[in-house]
Amino acid sequence: MDKKSLSERDICSKYIAPAVQQAGWDMHKQMREEVSFTKGRIIVRGKLHSRGEARRADFILYHQANLPIAVIEAKDNKHSVGSGMQQALGYAEALDVPFVFSSNGDGFLFHDRSGTGSQVETELTLDQFPSPAELWHRYCQWKGLDTTAQHKIEAPYYDDGSGRMPRYYQMNAINRTVEAVARGQDRILLVMATGTGKTYTAFQIIWRLWKSKQKKRILFLADRNILVDQTKNNDFKPFGQAMTKIAKRQIDTSYEIYLSLYQAVTGTDEEMNIYKQFSRDFFDLIVIDECHRGSASEDSAWREILDYFSSATHVGLTATPKETKEVSSITYFGEPIYSYTLKQGIEDGFLAPYKVVRIDFDKDLQGWRPPKGMLDKNGELIEDRIYNLKDMDRTLVIEARTQLVAQKVTELLKATDPFQKTIVFCDDINHAERMRQALVNLNPERVAENRKYVMRITGDDQEGKAELDNFINPEERYPVIATTSKLMTTGVDAQTCKLIVLDQHIKSMTEFKQIIGRGTRINEDYGKYWFTIMDFKKATELFADPAFDGDPVVIYAPEGDDSPVPPDDPLADEDGISAGDGNEGDDLDFTSEDEGKKRIKYVIDNVTISVIAERVQYYGPDGRLITESLHDYTRTCVQKQFASLDDFLRRWSDSEQKKVIIEEMAVQGVMWEALAEEVEKKQGKQLDPFDLICHVAFDQPALSRRERAEQVKKRNYFAKYSGAARQVLEALVDKYADTGVEHIEDIKILQLDPFSQFGAPMELVKAFGGKAGYNKAIHELEDELYAS
C-alpha cells in the first residue's frame, strides 16, 4: 500500500488510532475523533446570515469524561510529521490541554506545554506514544495536584443520559474551579460573558463537589428572584429533594443545597439577618451569581453574608467584574481563574453578533436654549442655559423627541419583523411610561390585536413585572416590546430578543455590558442568530473603550487600615445611577432628591426634533465595529484576497462553482446583501456579486444581471443547442437575470418551473449527454455571462 496515496482519514484509522490504542488508551471512553468544539462564527449579511467554519480537532484524548488532556492533529502522508503542530497548539490552548501531538502516519511530533518533560518538542515513533498513566501523572504535576487532590478532581460530571456535554469553555471553567478547590483555594472568580451558560457551569461545579462529598452544604446566592426560580426549575433540577429555596425568612437546616435571593437572608435590623440562624461553619461552599453587584463592595449586604460564612469556599460568577475606585471583584476573589469573553463567544459562534444603528438628533448634538422667560408644559420657568444630550430625559423632556425615538423603532420593526422581541432601555420609570404610550399610539393595529404588544416592565409596576416571564418565553408572542429602565439589565434570559434600543444615559461599562448581554443569546429554533442595537444616546461609543472586552484591571487597592470613603451608594456608577444592591425595583426617577434639593425636570411640548445623522455599523471579523462605509470596508476585504482585478477575474473564471467564491468572501466579511442594497440603490439596477466586486473593489462600470443576460442572447450563444437542452439554457439565463448565479449552479433548479414543463430532471440532464455534459454547459454559460 502506498502511504502517500492515502487520505488524511485513512492515516487516522490505519496508523494513528491503532498506535494510540496500543499505548493503552480506551477507544470508547478516552478517545474522541473529529471533535467540533466551536460552532463557527455567525456572519450577518443584510437580513441574512451564514456560519463560518467550526474548529475541529482530529482526536482529543481524555483522562475521563469531560477531562481532556491531549490533542492530536493528523495530516496525510504528503505532509511532514510536524505539519499539523501549529494548528494543534491553537486547539490545545483553547481546550486548556497541555499535551499536543501532530502526525502524518509515520510517527508523532510531541509538544509538551506543561513544562514537565526534559524538552518541549520530541519526535516519537508510532509505538512510542505515551500511556494514559504517564500523561495523567504529568498533567497532575502541571496542575500542582498531590495524590489526594488527584482523586478529588476525578469527581464525575452530572450526566442526564441524553449525551449532552458541556461546551469546551464551560468544561474549562468547571475543571479549573474543581482543581482550584482541590488545591485548597478558597476564593475563586469565573468571568463568563452573558449568554454563555454561567448557571449550568455553576451546577456542574456544585454537583461534582457535592457528589464527591468535598462540599456537603452549599448556598447559591442570586440577586433577582427570577434568577433563583429559573435556576431551581431548570439547571439545578437534578438536585431534587436535597435542594430548597430560602423564602419567607424561614430556615430549615435539613437540606444540603440552598438557593437564596440575597435579600431573603439580610436586612437592616439584627433580627432580620436570618442567615445568622445558620452556624458560621454551616456552609462549605457559597456560589455568588452576578457577583459584581454586591460582593465587590466592602459594605454591601452580600459581603456581610460572605464575611459571616468566611470559612466556606466562595466562588464568584460574573460577566462583568466590577473595578472602580470604590469597589473591586478582584480584590476580594483574586484574579479570575478563567475568562470567556463576548468577543470569544461571538468568534466561536456561541453568541450572537450585532449590528448597531446610531441615530443622532439635532437638539442632542447642537443643543437647545429656551427663549427668555419660557415656561414648560407644567408652568415651570425653564432655567436659561444650553441643554444638550446629557440633559435629555433627565432634566429636560422634549415630548417630540420621545415620539421620534418611538417612530424610528416602529419603522425598523415594520421593515424587518414587527413581532421581534424588543427591549427599550429608558432613563427612569417616567421615561419608560412615556415611551410605552408613544409606541402604543404608533402601533394601533398591533395593540388592537393584543393590548400587551407593548408593556412597561419596571420595578414599580406589578402587571408589567408579571409579564416578564411571557416576554422571555420564546413560545409566547406577547409582550413584543418591553420598555424598562433598570429591571431588565441583568438576569433576564431573553433568548429571542432581536432588538435592543438604548435611549438611556449609560456611562458604566458594567451596566453597558449587562444590557448588551440581553441580546447575545442565540436560539436557532426561533431564528435568532444576531441582533440589532439602536442607539439614541451615544451609549455604543463604549464599544470603542478598551475595557469593553478586555481583561479587568484592579483599581481598588487599599493598604493596611486605609479604605476609600465609599459614596452614599457604593454601587453607584459614574452617572450616579445605582446598579442596585439587588433591589428588583431599582428603577430610578430623576425627580428624586439630589443633594438636598429637588431636581426639576422640564417638560416641553412645543419644540420640534429632527434626525441629523443615521448610520449602520456592523460587528466585523476582528471583533470591532465597522465604522467605515460598507463600500470602503468591502474594498479592503476583497483586496486582502485578490491583489488585482486580473487576479480576481482569473479566480472567478477558473472556479467550477461561483458560489464557492461568494461563500468564501462572506466568511472573510463581505456582507453581500447589505452591499447589494447600498450599491443597487445608487445604480438603480440589480447586480451580480461579480459586478458588485468589480465595481466596488476595482472601480469598474457595473452591468446589471439583466444586461448580462441580454448580451448572451444577442450573441446567439444557444444556436449550437437544440430541443430540451436549448430550452433549459434559455430558461437558465432568465433565472440568472431574476435571481443570480448561485441558483443556476444548483441542479435542483430543474425540479422547478419552467424546467419541470420541459421534462423530468433526469431527461433534461440526458439532453446534454449526462451530468458531465450538463455541468460543462453550465460552466460555458457562466463564461458567456461574464465574458464582457
Tab-separated table of N, CA and C in Angstrom, residues 272-328:
chain	number	residue	atom	x	y	z
A	272	MET	N	-33.593	40.626	61.408
A	272	MET	CA	-33.897	40.269	60.019
A	272	MET	C	-32.763	39.478	59.376
A	273	ASN	N	-31.608	39.504	59.978
A	273	ASN	CA	-30.458	38.805	59.391
A	273	ASN	C	-30.551	37.310	59.706
A	274	ILE	N	-31.459	36.661	59.032
A	274	ILE	CA	-31.731	35.266	59.387
A	274	ILE	C	-30.599	34.330	59.035
A	275	TYR	N	-29.652	34.779	58.210
A	275	TYR	CA	-28.546	33.878	57.907
A	275	TYR	C	-27.784	33.518	59.182
A	276	LYS	N	-27.946	34.330	60.241
A	276	LYS	CA	-27.240	34.031	61.497
A	276	LYS	C	-27.891	32.883	62.260
A	277	GLN	N	-29.058	32.419	61.741
A	277	GLN	CA	-29.632	31.189	62.308
A	277	GLN	C	-28.808	29.967	61.892
A	278	PHE	N	-28.050	30.127	60.819
A	278	PHE	CA	-27.075	29.097	60.446
A	278	PHE	C	-25.814	29.338	61.259
A	279	SER	N	-25.123	28.269	61.613
A	279	SER	CA	-23.825	28.450	62.285
A	279	SER	C	-22.821	28.959	61.254
A	280	ARG	N	-21.751	29.604	61.700
A	280	ARG	CA	-20.777	30.198	60.787
A	280	ARG	C	-20.150	29.161	59.861
A	281	ASP	N	-20.050	27.907	60.325
A	281	ASP	CA	-19.413	26.875	59.511
A	281	ASP	C	-20.434	25.939	58.857
A	282	PHE	N	-21.708	26.382	58.787
A	282	PHE	CA	-22.755	25.525	58.226
A	282	PHE	C	-22.486	25.211	56.755
A	283	PHE	N	-22.106	26.222	55.974
A	283	PHE	CA	-21.884	26.015	54.534
A	283	PHE	C	-20.405	25.764	54.234
A	284	ASP	N	-20.173	24.799	53.349
A	284	ASP	CA	-18.812	24.523	52.877
A	284	ASP	C	-18.493	25.327	51.624
A	285	LEU	N	-19.552	25.657	50.863
A	285	LEU	CA	-19.361	26.312	49.565
A	285	LEU	C	-20.471	27.342	49.356
A	286	ILE	N	-20.069	28.548	48.947
A	286	ILE	CA	-21.050	29.567	48.572
A	286	ILE	C	-20.733	30.004	47.145
A	287	VAL	N	-21.731	29.913	46.266
A	287	VAL	CA	-21.581	30.346	44.877
A	287	VAL	C	-22.392	31.630	44.710
A	288	ILE	N	-21.740	32.696	44.267
A	288	ILE	CA	-22.385	34.007	44.157
A	288	ILE	C	-22.560	34.341	42.682
A	289	ASP	N	-23.813	34.317	42.219
A	289	ASP	CA	-24.094	34.659	40.825
A	289	ASP	C	-24.114	36.179	40.681
A	290	GLU	N	-23.707	36.679	39.506
A	290	GLU	CA	-23.642	38.128	39.257
A	290	GLU	C	-22.915	38.825	40.412
A	291	CYS	N	-21.751	38.307	40.761
A	291	CYS	CA	-21.061	38.760	41.977
A	291	CYS	C	-20.555	40.197	41.873
A	292	HIS	N	-20.566	40.774	40.657
A	292	HIS	CA	-20.121	42.164	40.525
A	292	HIS	C	-21.067	43.123	41.242
A	293	ARG	N	-22.308	42.697	41.475
A	293	ARG	CA	-23.301	43.631	42.000
A	293	ARG	C	-23.123	43.902	43.487
A	294	GLY	N	-22.713	42.919	44.254
A	294	GLY	CA	-22.662	43.153	45.691
A	294	GLY	C	-21.358	42.803	46.365
A	295	SER	N	-20.793	41.633	46.019
A	295	SER	CA	-19.637	41.152	46.786
A	295	SER	C	-18.406	42.011	46.590
A	296	ALA	N	-18.376	42.778	45.486
A	296	ALA	CA	-17.204	43.617	45.226
A	296	ALA	C	-17.105	44.772	46.207
A	297	SER	N	-18.225	45.132	46.838
A	297	SER	CA	-18.242	46.305	47.714
A	297	SER	C	-18.138	45.896	49.174
A	298	GLU	N	-17.235	46.526	49.898
A	298	GLU	CA	-16.950	46.110	51.268
A	298	GLU	C	-18.138	46.249	52.214
A	299	ASP	N	-19.009	47.234	51.963
A	299	ASP	CA	-20.100	47.439	52.911
A	299	ASP	C	-21.448	46.980	52.373
A	300	SER	N	-21.451	46.136	51.342
A	300	SER	CA	-22.722	45.659	50.805
A	300	SER	C	-23.266	44.519	51.658
A	301	ALA	N	-24.576	44.262	51.478
A	301	ALA	CA	-25.218	43.193	52.237
A	301	ALA	C	-24.631	41.830	51.882
A	302	TRP	N	-24.229	41.664	50.619
A	302	TRP	CA	-23.633	40.393	50.216
A	302	TRP	C	-22.358	40.125	50.989
A	303	ARG	N	-21.535	41.140	51.097
A	303	ARG	CA	-20.254	40.954	51.785
A	303	ARG	C	-20.470	40.592	53.254
A	304	GLU	N	-21.561	41.116	53.815
A	304	GLU	CA	-21.890	40.779	55.194
A	304	GLU	C	-22.098	39.269	55.319
A	305	ILE	N	-22.835	38.698	54.372
A	305	ILE	CA	-23.073	37.249	54.385
A	305	ILE	C	-21.765	36.494	54.178
A	306	LEU	N	-20.981	36.929	53.191
A	306	LEU	CA	-19.727	36.244	52.886
A	306	LEU	C	-18.763	36.300	54.062
A	307	ASP	N	-18.725	37.434	54.724
A	307	ASP	CA	-17.839	37.558	55.889
A	307	ASP	C	-18.289	36.635	57.016
A	308	TYR	N	-19.615	36.491	57.177
A	308	TYR	CA	-20.141	35.619	58.239
A	308	TYR	C	-19.752	34.165	57.968
A	309	PHE	N	-19.869	33.753	56.680
A	309	PHE	CA	-19.505	32.381	56.300
A	309	PHE	C	-18.098	32.364	55.692
A	310	SER	N	-17.168	33.025	56.330
A	310	SER	CA	-15.827	33.193	55.749
A	310	SER	C	-15.047	31.891	55.649
A	311	SER	N	-15.426	30.869	56.441
A	311	SER	CA	-14.690	29.597	56.377
A	311	SER	C	-15.044	28.779	55.147
A	312	ALA	N	-16.153	29.121	54.465
A	312	ALA	CA	-16.573	28.381	53.267
A	312	ALA	C	-15.740	28.816	52.061
A	313	THR	N	-15.723	27.953	51.043
A	313	THR	CA	-15.130	28.338	49.760
A	313	THR	C	-16.126	29.239	49.038
A	314	HIS	N	-15.662	30.367	48.530
A	314	HIS	CA	-16.539	31.308	47.820
A	314	HIS	C	-16.176	31.329	46.340
A	315	VAL	N	-17.162	31.038	45.494
A	315	VAL	CA	-16.967	31.082	44.040
A	315	VAL	C	-17.850	32.191	43.473
A	316	GLY	N	-17.244	33.181	42.838
A	316	GLY	CA	-17.992	34.283	42.233
A	316	GLY	C	-18.116	34.088	40.734
A	317	LEU	N	-19.332	34.321	40.208
A	317	LEU	CA	-19.587	34.237	38.766
A	317	LEU	C	-20.052	35.594	38.276
A	318	THR	N	-19.478	36.070	37.193
A	318	THR	CA	-19.927	37.332	36.622
A	318	THR	C	-19.512	37.433	35.159
A	319	ALA	N	-20.261	38.242	34.418
A	319	ALA	CA	-19.838	38.599	33.062
A	319	ALA	C	-19.007	39.866	33.112
A	320	THR	N	-19.159	40.610	34.220
A	320	THR	CA	-18.561	41.951	34.293
A	320	THR	C	-17.973	42.197	35.674
A	321	PRO	N	-16.733	41.789	35.912
A	321	PRO	CA	-16.118	42.098	37.194
A	321	PRO	C	-16.133	43.606	37.407
A	322	LYS	N	-16.494	44.031	38.594
A	322	LYS	CA	-16.616	45.473	38.843
A	322	LYS	C	-15.311	46.003	39.401
A	323	GLU	N	-14.712	46.946	38.704
A	323	GLU	CA	-13.453	47.547	39.118
A	323	GLU	C	-13.570	49.069	39.050
A	324	THR	N	-13.837	49.701	40.180
A	324	THR	CA	-13.850	51.159	40.246
A	324	THR	C	-12.997	51.569	41.433
A	325	LYS	N	-12.938	52.850	41.700
A	325	LYS	CA	-12.135	53.322	42.831
A	325	LYS	C	-12.697	52.843	44.156
A	326	GLU	N	-14.017	52.532	44.172
A	326	GLU	CA	-14.645	52.162	45.442
A	326	GLU	C	-14.871	50.665	45.606
A	327	VAL	N	-15.068	49.950	44.512
A	327	VAL	CA	-15.415	48.533	44.627
A	327	VAL	C	-14.549	47.685	43.705
A	328	SER	N	-14.313	46.446	44.111
A	328	SER	CA	-13.447	45.572	43.311
A	328	SER	C	-13.784	44.114	43.523
